[in-house]
Short mmCIF file of C-alpha atoms in Angstrom, two decimals:
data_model
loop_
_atom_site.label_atom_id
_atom_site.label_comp_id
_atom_site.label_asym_id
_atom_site.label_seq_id
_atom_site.Cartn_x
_atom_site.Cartn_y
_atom_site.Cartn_z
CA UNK A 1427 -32.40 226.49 -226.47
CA UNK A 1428 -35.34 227.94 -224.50
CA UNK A 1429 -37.51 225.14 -226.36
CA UNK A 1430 -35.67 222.97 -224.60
CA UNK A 1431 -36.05 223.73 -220.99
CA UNK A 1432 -39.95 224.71 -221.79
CA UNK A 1433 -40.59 221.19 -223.05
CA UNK A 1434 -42.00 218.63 -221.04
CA UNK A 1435 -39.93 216.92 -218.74
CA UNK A 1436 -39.56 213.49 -220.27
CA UNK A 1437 -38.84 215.01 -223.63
CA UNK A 1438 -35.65 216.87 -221.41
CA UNK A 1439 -34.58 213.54 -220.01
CA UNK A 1440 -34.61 211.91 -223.23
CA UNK A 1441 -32.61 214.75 -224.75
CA UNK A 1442 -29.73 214.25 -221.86
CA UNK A 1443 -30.10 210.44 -222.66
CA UNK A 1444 -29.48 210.95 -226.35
CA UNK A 1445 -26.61 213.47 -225.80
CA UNK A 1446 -25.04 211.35 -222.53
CA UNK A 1447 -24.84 208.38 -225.08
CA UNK A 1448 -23.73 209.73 -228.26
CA UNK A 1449 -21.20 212.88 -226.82
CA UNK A 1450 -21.60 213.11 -223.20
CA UNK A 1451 -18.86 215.94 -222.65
CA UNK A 1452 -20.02 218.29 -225.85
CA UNK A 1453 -19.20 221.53 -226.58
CA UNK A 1454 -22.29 224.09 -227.04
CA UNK A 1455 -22.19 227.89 -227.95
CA UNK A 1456 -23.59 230.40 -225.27
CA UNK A 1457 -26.96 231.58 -225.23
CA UNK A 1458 -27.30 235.39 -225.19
CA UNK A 1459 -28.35 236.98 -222.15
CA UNK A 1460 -29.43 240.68 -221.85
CA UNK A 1461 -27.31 243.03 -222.62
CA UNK A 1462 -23.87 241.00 -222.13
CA UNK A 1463 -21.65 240.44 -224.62
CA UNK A 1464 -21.87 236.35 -225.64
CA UNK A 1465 -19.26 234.37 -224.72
CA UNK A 1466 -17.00 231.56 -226.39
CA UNK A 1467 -19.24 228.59 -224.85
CA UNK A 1468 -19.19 225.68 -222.75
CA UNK A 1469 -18.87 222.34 -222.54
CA UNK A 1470 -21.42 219.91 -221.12
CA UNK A 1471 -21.14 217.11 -218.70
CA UNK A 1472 -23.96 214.35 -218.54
CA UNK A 1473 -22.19 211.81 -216.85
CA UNK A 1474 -22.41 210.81 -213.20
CA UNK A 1475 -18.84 210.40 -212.87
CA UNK A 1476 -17.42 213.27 -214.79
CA UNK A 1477 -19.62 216.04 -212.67
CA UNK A 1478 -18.05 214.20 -209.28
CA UNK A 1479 -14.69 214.15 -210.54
CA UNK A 1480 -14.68 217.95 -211.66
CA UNK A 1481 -16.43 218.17 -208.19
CA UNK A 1482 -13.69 216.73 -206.34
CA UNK A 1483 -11.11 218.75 -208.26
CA UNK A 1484 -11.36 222.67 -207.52
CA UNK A 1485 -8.00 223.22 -207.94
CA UNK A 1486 -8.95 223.33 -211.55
CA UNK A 1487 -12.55 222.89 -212.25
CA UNK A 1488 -12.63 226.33 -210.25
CA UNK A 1489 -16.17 228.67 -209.05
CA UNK A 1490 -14.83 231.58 -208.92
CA UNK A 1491 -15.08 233.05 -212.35
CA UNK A 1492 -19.06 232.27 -211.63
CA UNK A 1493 -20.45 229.30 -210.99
CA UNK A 1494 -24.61 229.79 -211.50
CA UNK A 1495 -24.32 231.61 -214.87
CA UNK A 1496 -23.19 230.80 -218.26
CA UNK A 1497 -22.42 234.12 -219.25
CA UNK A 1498 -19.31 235.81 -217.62
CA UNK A 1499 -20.29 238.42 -215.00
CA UNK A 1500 -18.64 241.13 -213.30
CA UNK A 1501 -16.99 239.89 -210.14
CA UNK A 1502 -18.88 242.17 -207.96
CA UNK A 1503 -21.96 240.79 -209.41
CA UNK A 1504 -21.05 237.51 -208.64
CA UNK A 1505 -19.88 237.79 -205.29
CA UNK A 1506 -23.04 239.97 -204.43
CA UNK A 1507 -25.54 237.26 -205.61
CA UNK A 1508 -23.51 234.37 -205.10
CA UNK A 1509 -20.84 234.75 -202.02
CA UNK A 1510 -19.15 231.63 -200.96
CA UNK A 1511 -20.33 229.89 -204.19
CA UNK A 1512 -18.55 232.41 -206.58
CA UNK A 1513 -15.37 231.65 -204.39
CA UNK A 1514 -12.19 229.56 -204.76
CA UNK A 1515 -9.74 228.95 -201.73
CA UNK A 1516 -8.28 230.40 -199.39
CA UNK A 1517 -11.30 232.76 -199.87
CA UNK A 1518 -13.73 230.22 -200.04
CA UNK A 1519 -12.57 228.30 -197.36
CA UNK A 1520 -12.15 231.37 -195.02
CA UNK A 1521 -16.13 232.68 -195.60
CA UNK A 1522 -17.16 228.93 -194.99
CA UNK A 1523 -15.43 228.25 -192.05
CA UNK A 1524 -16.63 231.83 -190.16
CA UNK A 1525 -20.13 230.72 -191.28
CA UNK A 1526 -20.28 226.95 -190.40
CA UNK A 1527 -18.97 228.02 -187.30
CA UNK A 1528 -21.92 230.55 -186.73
CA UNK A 1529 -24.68 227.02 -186.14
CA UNK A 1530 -23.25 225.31 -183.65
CA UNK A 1531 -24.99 221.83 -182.30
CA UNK A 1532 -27.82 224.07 -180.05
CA UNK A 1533 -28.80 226.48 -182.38
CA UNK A 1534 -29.29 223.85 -185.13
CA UNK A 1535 -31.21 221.64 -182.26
CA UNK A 1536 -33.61 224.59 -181.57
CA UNK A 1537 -33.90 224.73 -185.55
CA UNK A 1538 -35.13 221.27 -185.71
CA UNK A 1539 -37.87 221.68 -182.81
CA UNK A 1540 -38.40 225.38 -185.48
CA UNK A 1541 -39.38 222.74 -188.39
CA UNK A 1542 -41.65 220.95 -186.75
CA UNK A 1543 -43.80 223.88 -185.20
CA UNK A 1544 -43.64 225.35 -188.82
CA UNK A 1545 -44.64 222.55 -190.27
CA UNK A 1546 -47.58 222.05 -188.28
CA UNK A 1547 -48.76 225.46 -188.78
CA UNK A 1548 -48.95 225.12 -192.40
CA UNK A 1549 -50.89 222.55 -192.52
CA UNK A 1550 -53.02 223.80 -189.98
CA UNK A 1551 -53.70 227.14 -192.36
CA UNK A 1552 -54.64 225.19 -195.20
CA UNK A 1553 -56.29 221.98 -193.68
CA UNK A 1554 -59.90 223.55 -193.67
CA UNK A 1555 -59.81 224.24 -196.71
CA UNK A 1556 -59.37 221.41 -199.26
CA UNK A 1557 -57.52 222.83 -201.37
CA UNK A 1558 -54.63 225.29 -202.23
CA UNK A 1559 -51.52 226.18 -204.20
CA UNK A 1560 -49.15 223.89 -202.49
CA UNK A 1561 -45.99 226.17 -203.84
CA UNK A 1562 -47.34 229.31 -202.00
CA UNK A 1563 -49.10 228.19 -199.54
CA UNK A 1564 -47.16 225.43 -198.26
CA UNK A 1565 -43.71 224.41 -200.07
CA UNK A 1566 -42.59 227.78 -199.97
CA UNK A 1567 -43.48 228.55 -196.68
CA UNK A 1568 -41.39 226.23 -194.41
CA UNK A 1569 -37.74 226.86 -196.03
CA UNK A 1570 -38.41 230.88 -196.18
CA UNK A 1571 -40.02 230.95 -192.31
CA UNK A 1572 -36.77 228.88 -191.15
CA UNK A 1573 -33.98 230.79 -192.97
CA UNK A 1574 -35.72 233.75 -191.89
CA UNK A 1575 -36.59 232.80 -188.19
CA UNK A 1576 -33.35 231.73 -188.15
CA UNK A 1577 -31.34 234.83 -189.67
CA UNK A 1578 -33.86 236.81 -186.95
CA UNK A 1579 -35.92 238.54 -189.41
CA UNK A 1580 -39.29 239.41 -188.36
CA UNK A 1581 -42.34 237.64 -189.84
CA UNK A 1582 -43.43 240.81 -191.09
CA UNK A 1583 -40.52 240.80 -193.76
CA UNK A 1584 -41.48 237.41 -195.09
CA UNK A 1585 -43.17 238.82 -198.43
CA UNK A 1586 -40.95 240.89 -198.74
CA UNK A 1587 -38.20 238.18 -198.48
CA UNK A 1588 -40.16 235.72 -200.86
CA UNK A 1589 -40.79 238.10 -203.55
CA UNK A 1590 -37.52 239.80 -203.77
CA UNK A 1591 -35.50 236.41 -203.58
CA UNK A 1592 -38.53 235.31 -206.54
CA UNK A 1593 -37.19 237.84 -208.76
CA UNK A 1594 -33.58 236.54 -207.87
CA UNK A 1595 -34.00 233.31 -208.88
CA UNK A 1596 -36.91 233.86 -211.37
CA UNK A 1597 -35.03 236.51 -213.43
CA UNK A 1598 -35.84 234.81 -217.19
CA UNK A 1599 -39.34 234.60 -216.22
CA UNK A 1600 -42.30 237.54 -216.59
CA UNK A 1601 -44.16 236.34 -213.96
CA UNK A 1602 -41.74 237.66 -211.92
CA UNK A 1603 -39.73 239.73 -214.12
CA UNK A 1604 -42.27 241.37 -216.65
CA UNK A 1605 -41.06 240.95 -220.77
CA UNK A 1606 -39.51 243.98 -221.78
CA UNK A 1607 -38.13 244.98 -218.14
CA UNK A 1608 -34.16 245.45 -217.70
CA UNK A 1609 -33.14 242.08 -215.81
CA UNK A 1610 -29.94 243.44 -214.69
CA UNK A 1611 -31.65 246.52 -213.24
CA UNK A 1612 -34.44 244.31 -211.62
CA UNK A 1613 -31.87 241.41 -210.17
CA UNK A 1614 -29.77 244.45 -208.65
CA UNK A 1615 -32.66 246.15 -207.08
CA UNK A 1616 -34.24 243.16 -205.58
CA UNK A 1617 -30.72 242.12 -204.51
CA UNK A 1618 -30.04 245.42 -203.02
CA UNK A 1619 -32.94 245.50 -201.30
CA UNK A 1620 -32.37 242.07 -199.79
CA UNK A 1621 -28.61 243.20 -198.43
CA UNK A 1622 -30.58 246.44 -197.20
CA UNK A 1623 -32.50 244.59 -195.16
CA UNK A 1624 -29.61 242.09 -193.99
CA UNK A 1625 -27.15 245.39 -193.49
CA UNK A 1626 -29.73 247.14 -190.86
CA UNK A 1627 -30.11 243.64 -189.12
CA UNK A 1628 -26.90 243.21 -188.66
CA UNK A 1629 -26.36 246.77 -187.47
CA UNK A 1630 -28.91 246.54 -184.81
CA UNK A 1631 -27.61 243.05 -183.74
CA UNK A 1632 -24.07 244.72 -182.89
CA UNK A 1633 -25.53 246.42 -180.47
CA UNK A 1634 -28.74 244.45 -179.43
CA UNK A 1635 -27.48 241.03 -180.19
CA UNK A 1636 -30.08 238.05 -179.69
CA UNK A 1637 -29.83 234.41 -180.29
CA UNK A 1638 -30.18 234.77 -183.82
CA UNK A 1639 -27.28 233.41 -186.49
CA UNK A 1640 -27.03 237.41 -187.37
CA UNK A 1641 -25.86 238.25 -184.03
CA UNK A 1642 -23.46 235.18 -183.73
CA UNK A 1643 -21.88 236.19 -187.32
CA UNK A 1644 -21.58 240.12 -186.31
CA UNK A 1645 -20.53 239.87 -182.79
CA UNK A 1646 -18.22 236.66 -182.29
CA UNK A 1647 -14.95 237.12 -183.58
CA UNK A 1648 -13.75 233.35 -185.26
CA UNK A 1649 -10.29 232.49 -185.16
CA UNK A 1650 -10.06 236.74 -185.45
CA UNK A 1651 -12.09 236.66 -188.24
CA UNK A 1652 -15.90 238.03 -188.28
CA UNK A 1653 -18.07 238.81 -191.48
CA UNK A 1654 -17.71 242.40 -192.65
CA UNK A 1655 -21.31 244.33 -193.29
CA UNK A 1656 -21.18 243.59 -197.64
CA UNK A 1657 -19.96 239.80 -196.28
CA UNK A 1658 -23.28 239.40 -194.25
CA UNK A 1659 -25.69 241.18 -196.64
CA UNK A 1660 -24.19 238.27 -199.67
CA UNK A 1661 -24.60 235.41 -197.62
CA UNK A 1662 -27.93 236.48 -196.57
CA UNK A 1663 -28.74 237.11 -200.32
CA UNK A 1664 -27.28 233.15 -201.25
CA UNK A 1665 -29.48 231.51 -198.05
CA UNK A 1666 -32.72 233.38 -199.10
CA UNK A 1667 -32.11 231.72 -202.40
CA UNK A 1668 -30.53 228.90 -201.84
CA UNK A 1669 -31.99 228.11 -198.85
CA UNK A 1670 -35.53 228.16 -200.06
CA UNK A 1671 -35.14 227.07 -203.47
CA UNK A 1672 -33.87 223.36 -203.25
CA UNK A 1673 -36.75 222.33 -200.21
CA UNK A 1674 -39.56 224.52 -201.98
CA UNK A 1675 -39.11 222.94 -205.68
CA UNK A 1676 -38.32 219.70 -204.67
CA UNK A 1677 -41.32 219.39 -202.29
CA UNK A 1678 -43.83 220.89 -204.90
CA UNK A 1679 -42.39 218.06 -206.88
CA UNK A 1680 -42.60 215.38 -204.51
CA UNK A 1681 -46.47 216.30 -204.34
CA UNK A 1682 -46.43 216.11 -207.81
CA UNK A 1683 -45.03 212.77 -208.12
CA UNK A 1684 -47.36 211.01 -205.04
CA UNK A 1685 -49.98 211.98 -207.94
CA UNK A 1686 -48.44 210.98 -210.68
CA UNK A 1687 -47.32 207.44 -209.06
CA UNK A 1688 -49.99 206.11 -206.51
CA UNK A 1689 -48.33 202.98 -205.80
CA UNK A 1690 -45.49 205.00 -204.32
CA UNK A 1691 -47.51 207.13 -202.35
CA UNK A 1692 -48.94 203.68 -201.23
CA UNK A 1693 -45.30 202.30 -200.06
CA UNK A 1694 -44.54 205.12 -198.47
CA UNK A 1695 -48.00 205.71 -195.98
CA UNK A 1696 -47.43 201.90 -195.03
CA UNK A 1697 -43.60 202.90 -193.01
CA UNK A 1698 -43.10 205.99 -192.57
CA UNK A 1699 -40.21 205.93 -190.86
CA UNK A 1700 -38.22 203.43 -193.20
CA UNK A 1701 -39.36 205.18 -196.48
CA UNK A 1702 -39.10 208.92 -195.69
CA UNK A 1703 -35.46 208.50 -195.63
CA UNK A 1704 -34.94 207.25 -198.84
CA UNK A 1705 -38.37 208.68 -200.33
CA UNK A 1706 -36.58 212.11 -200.02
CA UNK A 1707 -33.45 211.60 -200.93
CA UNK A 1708 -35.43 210.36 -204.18
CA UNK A 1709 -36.93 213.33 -204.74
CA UNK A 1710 -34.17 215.46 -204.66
CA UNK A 1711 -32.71 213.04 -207.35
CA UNK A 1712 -35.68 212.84 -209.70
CA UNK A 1713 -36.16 216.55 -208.94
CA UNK A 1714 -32.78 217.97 -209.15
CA UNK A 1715 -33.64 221.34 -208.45
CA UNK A 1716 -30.45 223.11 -209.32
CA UNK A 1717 -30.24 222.18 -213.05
CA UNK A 1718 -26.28 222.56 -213.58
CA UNK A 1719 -23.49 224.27 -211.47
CA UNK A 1720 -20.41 226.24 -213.54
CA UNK A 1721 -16.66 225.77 -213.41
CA UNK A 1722 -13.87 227.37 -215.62
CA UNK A 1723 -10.75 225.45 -215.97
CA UNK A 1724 -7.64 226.82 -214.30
CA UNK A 1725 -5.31 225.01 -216.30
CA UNK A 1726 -5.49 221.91 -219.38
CA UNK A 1727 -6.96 218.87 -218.05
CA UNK A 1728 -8.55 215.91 -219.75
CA UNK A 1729 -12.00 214.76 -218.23
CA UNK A 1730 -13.59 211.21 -219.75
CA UNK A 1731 -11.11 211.30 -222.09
CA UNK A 1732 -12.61 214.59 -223.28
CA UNK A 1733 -9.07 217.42 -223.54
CA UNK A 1734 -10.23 221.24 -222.34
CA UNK A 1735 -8.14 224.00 -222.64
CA UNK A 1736 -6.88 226.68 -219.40
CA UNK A 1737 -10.25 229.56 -219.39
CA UNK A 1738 -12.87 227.40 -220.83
CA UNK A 1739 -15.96 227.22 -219.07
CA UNK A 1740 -18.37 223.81 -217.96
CA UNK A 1741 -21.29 223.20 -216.75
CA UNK A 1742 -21.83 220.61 -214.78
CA UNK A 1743 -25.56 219.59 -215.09
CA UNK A 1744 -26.68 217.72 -212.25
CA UNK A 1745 -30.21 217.27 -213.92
CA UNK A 1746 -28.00 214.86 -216.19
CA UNK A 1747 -26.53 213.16 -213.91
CA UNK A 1748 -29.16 211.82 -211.88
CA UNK A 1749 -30.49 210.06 -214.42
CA UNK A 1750 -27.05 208.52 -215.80
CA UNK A 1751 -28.09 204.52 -216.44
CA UNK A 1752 -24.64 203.78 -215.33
CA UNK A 1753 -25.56 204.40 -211.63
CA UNK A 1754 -29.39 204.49 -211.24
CA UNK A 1755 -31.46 201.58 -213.07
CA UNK A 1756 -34.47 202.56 -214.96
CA UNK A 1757 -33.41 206.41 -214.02
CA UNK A 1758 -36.38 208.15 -215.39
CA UNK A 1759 -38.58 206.09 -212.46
CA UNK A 1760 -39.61 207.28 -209.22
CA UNK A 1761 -38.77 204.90 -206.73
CA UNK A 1762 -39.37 205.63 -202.93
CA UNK A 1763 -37.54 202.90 -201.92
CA UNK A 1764 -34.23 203.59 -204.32
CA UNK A 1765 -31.04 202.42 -202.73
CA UNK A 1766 -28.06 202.90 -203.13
CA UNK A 1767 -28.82 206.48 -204.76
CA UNK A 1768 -26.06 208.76 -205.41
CA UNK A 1769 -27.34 211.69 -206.84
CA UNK A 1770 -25.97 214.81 -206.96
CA UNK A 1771 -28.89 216.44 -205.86
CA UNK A 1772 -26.78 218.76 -203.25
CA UNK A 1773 -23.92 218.79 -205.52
CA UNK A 1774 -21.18 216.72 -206.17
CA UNK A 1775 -18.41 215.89 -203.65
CA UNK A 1776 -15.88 218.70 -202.69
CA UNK A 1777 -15.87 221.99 -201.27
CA UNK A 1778 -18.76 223.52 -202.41
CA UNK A 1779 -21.01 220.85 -201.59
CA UNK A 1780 -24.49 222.42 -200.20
CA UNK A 1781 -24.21 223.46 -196.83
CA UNK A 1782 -27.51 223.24 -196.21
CA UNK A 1783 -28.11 219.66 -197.26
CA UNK A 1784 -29.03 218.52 -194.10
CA UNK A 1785 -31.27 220.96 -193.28
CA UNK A 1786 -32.89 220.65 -196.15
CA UNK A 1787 -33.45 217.24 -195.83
CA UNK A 1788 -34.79 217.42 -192.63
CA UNK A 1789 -37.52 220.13 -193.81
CA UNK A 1790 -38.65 217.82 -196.42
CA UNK A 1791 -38.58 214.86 -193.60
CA UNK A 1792 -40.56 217.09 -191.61
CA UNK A 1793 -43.01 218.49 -194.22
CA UNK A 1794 -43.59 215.51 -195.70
CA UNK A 1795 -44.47 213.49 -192.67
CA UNK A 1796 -46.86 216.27 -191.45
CA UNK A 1797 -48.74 216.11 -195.11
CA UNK A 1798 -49.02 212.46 -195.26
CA UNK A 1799 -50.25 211.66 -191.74
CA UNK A 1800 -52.61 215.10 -191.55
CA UNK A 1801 -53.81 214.94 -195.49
CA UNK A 1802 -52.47 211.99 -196.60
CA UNK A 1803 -54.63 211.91 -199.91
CA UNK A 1804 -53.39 215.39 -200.97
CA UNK A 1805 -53.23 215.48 -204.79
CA UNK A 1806 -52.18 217.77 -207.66
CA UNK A 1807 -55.54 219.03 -209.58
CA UNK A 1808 -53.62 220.03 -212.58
CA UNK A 1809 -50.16 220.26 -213.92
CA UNK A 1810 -47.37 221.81 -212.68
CA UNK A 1811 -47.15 225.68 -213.82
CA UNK A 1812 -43.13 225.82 -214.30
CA UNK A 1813 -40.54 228.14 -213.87
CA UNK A 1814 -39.13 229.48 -216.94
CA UNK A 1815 -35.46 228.67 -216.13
CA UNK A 1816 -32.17 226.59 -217.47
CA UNK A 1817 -30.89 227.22 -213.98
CA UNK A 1818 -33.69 226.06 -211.53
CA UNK A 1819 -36.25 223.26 -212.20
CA UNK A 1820 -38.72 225.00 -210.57
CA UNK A 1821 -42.52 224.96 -210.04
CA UNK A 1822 -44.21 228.57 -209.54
CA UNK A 1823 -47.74 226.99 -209.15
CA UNK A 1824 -49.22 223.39 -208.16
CA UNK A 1825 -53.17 223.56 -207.27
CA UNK A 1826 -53.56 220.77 -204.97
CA UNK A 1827 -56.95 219.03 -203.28
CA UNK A 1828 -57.40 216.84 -200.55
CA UNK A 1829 -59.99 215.55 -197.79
CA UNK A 1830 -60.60 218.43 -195.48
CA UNK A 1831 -59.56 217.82 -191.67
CA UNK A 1832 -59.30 219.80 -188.39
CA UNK A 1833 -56.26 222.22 -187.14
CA UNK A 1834 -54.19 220.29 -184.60
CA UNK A 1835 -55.16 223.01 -181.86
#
């Protein structure tokens, strides 16, 4: 199994393609992981139109059992790491609706005018230069300055931030998790440290609130509802993660791909602002940063004609998806100018579609836009150094060159 996720990425596609047209809803046993008993299995959906129907169906294609690992954890674990996403209704529901209404239309203005001045300063750190690792140094950066800026924690924390929520999502890999090392004990401490952090912030911000989202979700009561201290710590803990991790992969892969396909990187310099819409909304297909989401069936269903049984678990794997033939000709090509395109990129339809998808999208607008008019023949000087995952289809490393240029003050 871990051959498969290490291999190159065309030999994964072609896997999916194989399995998609000979069994697209199969049944696989579990990996073992750690220390954890192995469970019964899973089944696998490849299609397009079974991941949106299961999406669109919570009722029984439910997340709260765990939705971002295959192996069954405890329910503390899962609600510690994952919050809203390790929820069903009325829970689920309830924690989204005190959050959503925590941004309201001015604070997510003064977040957009945020982008842009981030943006611009990370070019201007690396412009000089000629040459960097375009993970660290500028696709992580944007996503993990905004979530924090916007959670108000201080600039000094960001490190600390980017390496705990590294170990977090990086958990399978040494780089960040060194072989031999308990991964339980390491995703707990890095967790608890993140919540730590959270859990003082939110503290102070009772009494010394600010204009941050922290004070809004610890000071204004919601239809008499207002995140409790564990409630604040978990949500911090899934936008750390999940609010860096879809912008910063799918942006070192967008770089990636402006190497790997010139003429696209051509289309999109000569209109901007016609292809950056669509030219991102690409990459998040072709990228598909979050690999698969879980569900466990409340009750028998049938799904493509496939029956499933009440308790058994499936993975929906959006990786899969957006490259089902059925809905996306020649799927395996990067096209700029793709339309319609209707990946799951951000999930499928439903309830737990990504909150954040909009302000991911306009980070990688942003980010993007500064690159290409500032450095716009940035390239990748070698090959992407990937994240040993099944979860996230990430990139830890991208060395990157371009044609030196001046800060813009």
């Amino acid at each position: 199994m871990e051959s498969f996720w290490r291999a190159p990425i065309a030999e994964r596609a072609a896997g999916f393609a194989a399995l998609r047209e000979r069994e697209p809803i199969a049944f696989y046993e579990e990996p073992q992981f750690s220390i954890l008993p192995t469970g019964p299995g899973y089944w696998a959906l490849t299609r397009l139109d079974d991941v949106v129907e299961a999406s669109r169906t919570p009722s029984i294609f439910t997340s709260g059992s765990g939705s971002t690992s295959i192996t069954d954890m405890p329910p503390e674990f899962n609600e510690f790491f994952g919050s809203m996403i390790n929820m069903d209704d009325p829970r689920h529901a309830r924690l989204r609706r005190i959050v959503s209404r925590g941004f309201t239309p001015r604070r997510l203005s003064l977040l957009t005018e945020d982008v842009h001045r981030v943006a611009t300063q990370i070019v201007d750190d690396v412009i000089e230069k000629g040459e960097c690792d375009a993970v660290t140094e500028i696709s992580a950066k944007l996503p993990l300055a905004i979530v924090c800026d916007m959670m108000g924690v201080p600039a000094s924390q960001y490190d600390f931030v980017f390496d705990r929520s590294n170990i977090v999502l990086g958990a399978g890999d040494p780089e960040y998790v060194p072989e031999g090392s308990d991964i339980i004990t390491a995703l707990l401490t890095a967790g608890g440290e993140l919540a730590e952090l959270m859990k003082d912030l939110g503290r102070h911000r009772v009494e010394n609130p600010t204009d941050d989202v922290t004070s809004a979700l610890v000071n204004a009561q919601i239809d008499g509802e207002r995140l409790t201290p564990d409630e604040l710590a978990s949500f911090f803990i899934l936008l750390v993660v999940a609010g860096n991790e879809t912008t910063r992969n799918a942006t070192s892969w967008g770089l990636h791909l402006l190497t790997e396909n010139p003429e696209q990187r051509a289309a999109w310099l000569a209109d901007l602002d016609r292809v950056t819409p669509t030219a991102v909304e690409e990459i998040v297909r072709w990228a598909s940063p979050v690999i698969f989401m879980r569900r466990t069936l409340a009750s028998d269903a049938v799904l493509g004609g496939q029956p499933m049984s009440a308790g058994e678990k499936v993975l929906l794997f959006y990786w899969a998806a957006n490259r089902d033939p059925k809905h996306f000709t020649d799927p395996d090509r990067f096209d700029v100018l793709r339309s319609p395109n209707p990946h799951v990129g951000f999930g499928g339809p439903g309830p737990h579609f990504c909150m954040g998808a909009h302000l991911a999208r306009r980070e990688m607008s942003v980010m993007f836009r500064e690159l290409l008019t500032r450095v716009p023949d940035i390239h990748a000087t070698g090959e992407p150094q990937r994240l040993q995952s099944m979860f996230i289809n990430g990139i830890k490393h991208l060395p990157v060159s371009f044609t030196p240029g001046r800060r813009s003050s």
